[in-house]
Amino acid sequence: MADPAVYSGSSGRGSSKAVTSPSENYCLARRRTLQVAVSALLTESGFDSAEKAAVETLTEMMQSYINEIGRCAKAYCEHTARSVPTLSDAVVTLIEMGFNVDTLPVYAKRSQRMVITAPPVTNPPVTPKALSAGQKRTHPPHIPGHFPDFPDPHTYIKTPTFREPVSDYQVVREKAATQRRDVERALTRFMAKTGETQTLFKDDVTTFPLIAAKPSTIPYLSALLPSELELQSLEETDSSEQDDQTDSENAAGNNLTDDPSADKENSILPPGSVVPSSKSSEENLIDNPYLRPVKKPKVRRKK
């Protein structure tokens, strides 16, 4: 005699497509259980093997027979104003379908009966517990009990948290040193990627890049040139001197009349005249308007 698993094979309806929904999983499990029962009946009848199409046909016939029994039992149950079928409803259904009910006890006590083990039950996945905060509220008396429960308290309870600043000297120094190291490393990588680099390994250029040193033709030139701070101080000094000179010009211009011949800007210089120092300083100024000193407008008195 062959093993019942030989006849079970693969599922008939759900094997060709991917099962995703719980209802399809339930139908697939029920179909496999019926196939195992049909394989056991074939083994009891003396069959050693069976084709897949024959097993599928017998499984479909058994499923249709069981569905018809359930439908008729439900109809007899509802006919007598009940909602749960009883044993009498099933017996009446078998008699209505032409089955001899007296042969059931003898068939149940047969000697060559095969016992089918129950399928393994997988434990459902453990649902993690929700965050417990506060006490869960119950329904007030005016709310019916079949209404959904209140959400977990942690969804609407406000729990302020405060983090104390780190004031330990050792931790602060270590954090500052770590940040400085990260900044230097990031700057070194940026300069290595954007500029010329040298490497210690000839085969792999990107393993350990070094920033290439740029040789200067005049190495002592940087020591002779003024620094940015010195240039800035010089510019501030020049701007202050220009402001003083402009103030003195405005004070002198207050005593002049509105005679157009006395206007210095519109007057025509003689051939042998010399340009004043103020005019020559204006020509030597930087073209950048943001670096020019501020000029105060000339004030003229009305007659």
Coordinates of C-alpha atoms in Angstrom, one line a residue:
M1 CA 0.0 0.0 0.0
A2 CA 1.3 3.5 -0.8
D3 CA 1.6 6.4 1.5
P4 CA -1.3 8.9 1.4
A5 CA 1.1 11.7 0.8
V6 CA 1.7 10.1 -2.7
Y7 CA -1.8 11.0 -3.7
S8 CA -1.9 14.5 -2.2
G9 CA 0.6 16.0 -4.6
S10 CA 0.3 19.7 -5.0
S11 CA -2.8 21.8 -4.7
G12 CA -5.1 21.9 -7.7
R13 CA -6.5 25.5 -7.7
G14 CA -4.0 27.5 -5.7
S15 CA -0.7 26.1 -7.0
S16 CA -0.5 28.1 -10.2
K17 CA -0.8 31.6 -8.6
A18 CA 0.7 33.4 -5.6
V19 CA -1.7 33.4 -2.7
T20 CA -1.7 36.7 -0.8
S21 CA -5.1 37.2 1.0
P22 CA -6.1 35.2 4.1
S23 CA -9.3 33.9 2.4
E24 CA -7.3 32.4 -0.4
N25 CA -4.9 30.8 2.2
Y26 CA -7.9 29.3 4.0
C27 CA -9.3 27.8 0.7
L28 CA -5.9 26.4 -0.2
A29 CA -5.5 24.7 3.2
R30 CA -9.0 23.2 3.0
R31 CA -8.4 21.9 -0.5
R32 CA -5.2 20.2 0.6
T33 CA -7.0 18.6 3.6
L34 CA -9.6 17.2 1.2
Q35 CA -6.9 15.8 -1.0
V36 CA -5.3 14.0 1.9
A37 CA -8.7 12.5 2.8
V38 CA -9.2 11.3 -0.8
S39 CA -5.7 9.8 -0.8
A40 CA -6.5 7.9 2.4
L41 CA -9.7 6.6 1.0
L42 CA -7.9 5.4 -2.2
T43 CA -5.3 3.7 -0.1
E44 CA -8.0 1.9 1.9
S45 CA -9.6 0.7 -1.3
G46 CA -6.4 -0.9 -2.4
F47 CA -4.9 1.6 -4.9
D48 CA -1.1 1.9 -4.9
S49 CA -0.9 5.0 -7.1
A50 CA -3.2 7.5 -8.9
E51 CA -3.0 10.1 -11.5
K52 CA -3.2 13.8 -10.5
A53 CA -6.2 14.4 -12.6
A54 CA -8.1 11.5 -11.0
V55 CA -7.3 12.8 -7.5
E56 CA -8.4 16.3 -8.4
T57 CA -11.7 15.0 -9.8
L58 CA -12.4 12.9 -6.7
T59 CA -11.5 15.9 -4.5
E60 CA -13.9 18.1 -6.5
M61 CA -16.7 15.6 -6.1
M62 CA -16.1 15.3 -2.3
Q63 CA -16.1 19.1 -2.0
S64 CA -19.3 19.4 -3.9
Y65 CA -21.0 16.7 -1.8
I66 CA -20.0 18.4 1.5
N67 CA -21.2 21.8 0.3
E68 CA -24.5 20.3 -0.6
I69 CA -24.9 18.7 2.8
G70 CA -24.1 22.0 4.5
R71 CA -26.5 24.0 2.3
C72 CA -29.4 21.6 2.9
A73 CA -28.8 21.4 6.6
K74 CA -28.8 25.2 6.8
A75 CA -32.0 25.4 4.9
Y76 CA -33.7 22.9 7.3
C77 CA -32.4 24.8 10.2
E78 CA -33.8 28.2 9.0
H79 CA -37.0 26.5 8.1
T80 CA -37.6 25.7 11.8
A81 CA -36.7 29.2 12.9
R82 CA -33.2 28.3 14.2
S83 CA -29.8 29.8 13.3
V84 CA -27.5 26.8 14.3
P85 CA -27.9 23.5 12.5
T86 CA -28.2 20.4 14.7
L87 CA -27.6 16.6 14.3
S88 CA -31.2 16.0 13.2
D89 CA -30.8 18.5 10.4
A90 CA -27.7 16.7 9.1
V91 CA -29.5 13.3 9.3
V92 CA -32.6 14.6 7.4
T93 CA -30.2 16.1 4.8
L94 CA -28.5 12.7 4.3
I95 CA -31.8 10.9 4.0
E96 CA -33.0 13.5 1.5
M97 CA -29.9 13.0 -0.6
G98 CA -30.5 9.2 -0.6
F99 CA -27.8 8.1 1.8
N100 CA -28.4 5.1 4.2
V101 CA -27.8 6.6 7.6
D102 CA -27.7 3.1 9.3
T103 CA -24.4 2.2 7.6
L104 CA -22.5 5.1 9.2
P105 CA -21.7 3.4 12.6
V106 CA -20.4 0.3 10.9
Y107 CA -18.3 2.3 8.4
A108 CA -16.9 4.4 11.3
K109 CA -15.7 1.2 13.1
R110 CA -14.0 -0.4 10.1
S111 CA -10.7 -2.2 10.8
Q112 CA -8.6 -0.8 7.8
R113 CA -9.4 2.8 8.7
M114 CA -6.5 5.2 8.3
V115 CA -6.1 7.9 10.9
I116 CA -5.1 11.3 9.4
T117 CA -3.0 13.4 11.7
A118 CA -4.0 16.9 12.2
P119 CA -2.0 19.5 10.3
P120 CA 0.6 21.4 12.2
V121 CA -0.7 24.6 13.7
T122 CA 1.7 27.5 13.4
N123 CA 1.7 30.0 16.2
P124 CA 0.4 33.4 15.2
P125 CA 3.0 36.2 15.2
V126 CA 3.4 37.9 18.5
T127 CA 2.0 41.4 18.4
P128 CA 4.3 43.8 20.2
K129 CA 2.6 45.5 23.1
A130 CA 1.8 49.1 22.8
L131 CA 3.6 51.7 24.8
S132 CA 2.0 51.9 28.2
A133 CA 1.6 55.4 29.5
G134 CA -1.2 56.5 31.8
Q135 CA -4.4 54.6 32.4
K136 CA -6.7 53.5 29.6
R137 CA -10.1 55.1 29.7
T138 CA -13.3 53.2 29.6
H139 CA -16.6 54.2 27.9
P140 CA -18.8 56.6 29.8
P141 CA -22.3 55.5 30.6
H142 CA -23.8 57.4 27.7
I143 CA -21.7 55.6 25.1
P144 CA -22.8 52.0 24.1
G145 CA -20.4 49.2 24.7
H146 CA -20.2 48.0 21.1
F147 CA -18.5 51.3 20.2
P148 CA -14.7 51.1 19.6
D149 CA -12.4 51.6 22.6
F150 CA -10.5 54.7 23.3
P151 CA -7.0 54.8 21.8
D152 CA -4.0 54.1 23.9
P153 CA -3.1 56.9 26.3
H154 CA 0.4 57.4 24.8
T155 CA -1.2 58.7 21.6
Y156 CA -2.7 61.8 23.2
I157 CA -0.8 62.2 26.5
K158 CA 2.0 64.8 26.4
T159 CA 5.2 63.8 28.1
P160 CA 7.7 66.6 28.0
T161 CA 11.4 65.6 28.2
F162 CA 14.3 67.8 29.0
R163 CA 17.9 66.9 28.3
E164 CA 20.5 68.5 30.5
P165 CA 23.5 70.1 28.6
V166 CA 26.8 68.4 29.0
S167 CA 29.1 70.4 31.3
D168 CA 31.8 68.0 32.1
Y169 CA 35.2 69.4 31.1
Q170 CA 36.6 66.1 29.8
V171 CA 33.6 65.4 27.6
V172 CA 33.5 68.9 26.2
R173 CA 37.2 68.8 25.4
E174 CA 36.9 65.4 23.7
K175 CA 33.9 66.6 21.7
A176 CA 35.8 69.7 20.6
A177 CA 38.8 67.7 19.6
T178 CA 36.7 65.2 17.7
Q179 CA 34.9 68.0 15.8
R180 CA 38.3 69.7 15.0
R181 CA 39.7 66.4 13.7
D182 CA 36.6 65.8 11.5
V183 CA 36.8 69.4 10.1
E184 CA 40.4 69.0 9.2
R185 CA 39.8 65.6 7.7
A186 CA 36.9 66.9 5.6
L187 CA 38.9 69.9 4.5
T188 CA 41.9 67.7 3.5
R189 CA 39.6 65.4 1.5
F190 CA 38.0 68.4 -0.3
M191 CA 41.4 69.9 -1.2
A192 CA 42.6 66.5 -2.4
K193 CA 39.6 66.1 -4.6
T194 CA 39.6 69.6 -6.1
G195 CA 43.3 70.2 -6.5
E196 CA 46.4 68.3 -7.5
T197 CA 47.4 65.4 -5.4
Q198 CA 50.4 63.1 -5.0
T199 CA 50.3 59.4 -3.9
L200 CA 52.7 57.1 -2.2
F201 CA 51.6 54.1 -4.3
K202 CA 52.1 54.1 -8.0
D203 CA 49.6 51.3 -8.8
D204 CA 46.6 52.8 -6.9
V205 CA 46.3 56.6 -7.1
T206 CA 43.2 56.9 -4.9
T207 CA 44.4 54.8 -1.9
F208 CA 46.3 57.5 0.1
P209 CA 46.3 60.9 -1.7
L210 CA 48.5 63.7 -0.5
I211 CA 48.0 67.4 -1.2
A212 CA 50.6 68.4 -3.8
A213 CA 53.0 71.1 -2.7
K214 CA 53.1 74.1 -5.0
P215 CA 56.7 75.4 -5.3
S216 CA 57.2 79.1 -5.5
T217 CA 59.8 80.9 -7.6
I218 CA 60.4 83.6 -5.0
P219 CA 59.9 81.9 -1.6
Y220 CA 60.6 85.1 0.4
L221 CA 57.9 87.1 -1.4
S222 CA 55.1 86.2 1.0
A223 CA 57.1 87.6 3.9
L224 CA 57.5 91.0 2.1
L225 CA 53.9 91.4 1.0
P226 CA 51.5 92.8 3.6
S227 CA 48.9 90.6 5.1
E228 CA 45.1 90.9 4.8
L229 CA 44.8 92.5 8.3
E230 CA 47.4 95.1 7.4
L231 CA 45.7 95.9 4.2
Q232 CA 42.4 96.3 6.0
S233 CA 43.9 98.6 8.6
L234 CA 45.4 100.7 5.8
E235 CA 42.1 101.0 4.0
E236 CA 40.4 102.1 7.2
T237 CA 43.1 104.8 7.8
D238 CA 42.8 106.1 4.2
S239 CA 39.0 106.2 4.5
S240 CA 39.2 108.2 7.8
E241 CA 41.6 110.7 6.2
Q242 CA 39.3 111.1 3.2
D243 CA 36.4 111.8 5.5
D244 CA 38.4 114.5 7.3
Q245 CA 39.4 116.1 4.0
T246 CA 35.8 116.0 2.7
D247 CA 34.6 117.7 5.9
S248 CA 37.1 120.5 5.5
E249 CA 36.1 121.0 1.9
N250 CA 32.5 121.2 2.9
A251 CA 33.3 123.8 5.6
A252 CA 35.2 125.9 3.0
G253 CA 32.4 125.5 0.5
N254 CA 29.9 127.0 2.9
N255 CA 31.5 130.4 2.5
L256 CA 31.4 130.4 -1.3
T257 CA 28.7 132.1 -3.4
D258 CA 26.7 130.5 -6.1
D259 CA 28.7 132.3 -8.8
P260 CA 29.1 129.8 -11.6
S261 CA 32.6 131.2 -12.4
A262 CA 33.7 130.3 -8.8
D263 CA 32.7 126.6 -9.2
K264 CA 35.8 124.5 -9.2
E265 CA 34.2 121.6 -11.1
N266 CA 33.0 123.8 -14.0
S267 CA 36.0 126.2 -14.2
I268 CA 38.4 125.9 -17.0
L269 CA 42.0 125.5 -15.9
P270 CA 44.7 127.5 -17.7
P271 CA 47.3 125.7 -19.8
G272 CA 50.1 126.0 -17.2
S273 CA 48.0 125.2 -14.2
V274 CA 48.5 122.1 -11.9
V275 CA 45.8 119.7 -11.0
P276 CA 45.0 119.8 -7.3
S277 CA 46.0 117.0 -5.0
S278 CA 42.3 116.1 -4.4
K279 CA 41.7 115.6 -8.1
S280 CA 44.8 113.4 -8.5
S281 CA 43.7 111.3 -5.4
E282 CA 40.3 110.7 -7.0
E283 CA 41.8 109.4 -10.2
N284 CA 44.0 107.0 -8.2
L285 CA 41.1 105.4 -6.3
I286 CA 40.2 101.8 -6.8
D287 CA 37.5 101.1 -9.4
N288 CA 35.5 99.0 -6.9
P289 CA 32.7 101.3 -5.7
Y290 CA 32.3 99.3 -2.4
L291 CA 35.9 100.1 -1.4
R292 CA 35.8 103.9 -2.1
P293 CA 35.6 106.3 0.9
V294 CA 32.3 108.0 1.6
K295 CA 31.9 111.5 0.2
K296 CA 29.6 113.9 1.9
P297 CA 27.6 116.2 -0.4
K298 CA 28.5 119.9 -0.5
V299 CA 26.1 122.2 1.2
R300 CA 25.3 125.6 -0.5
R301 CA 23.6 128.5 1.2
K302 CA 20.7 130.1 -0.4
K303 CA 20.7 133.9 -0.9

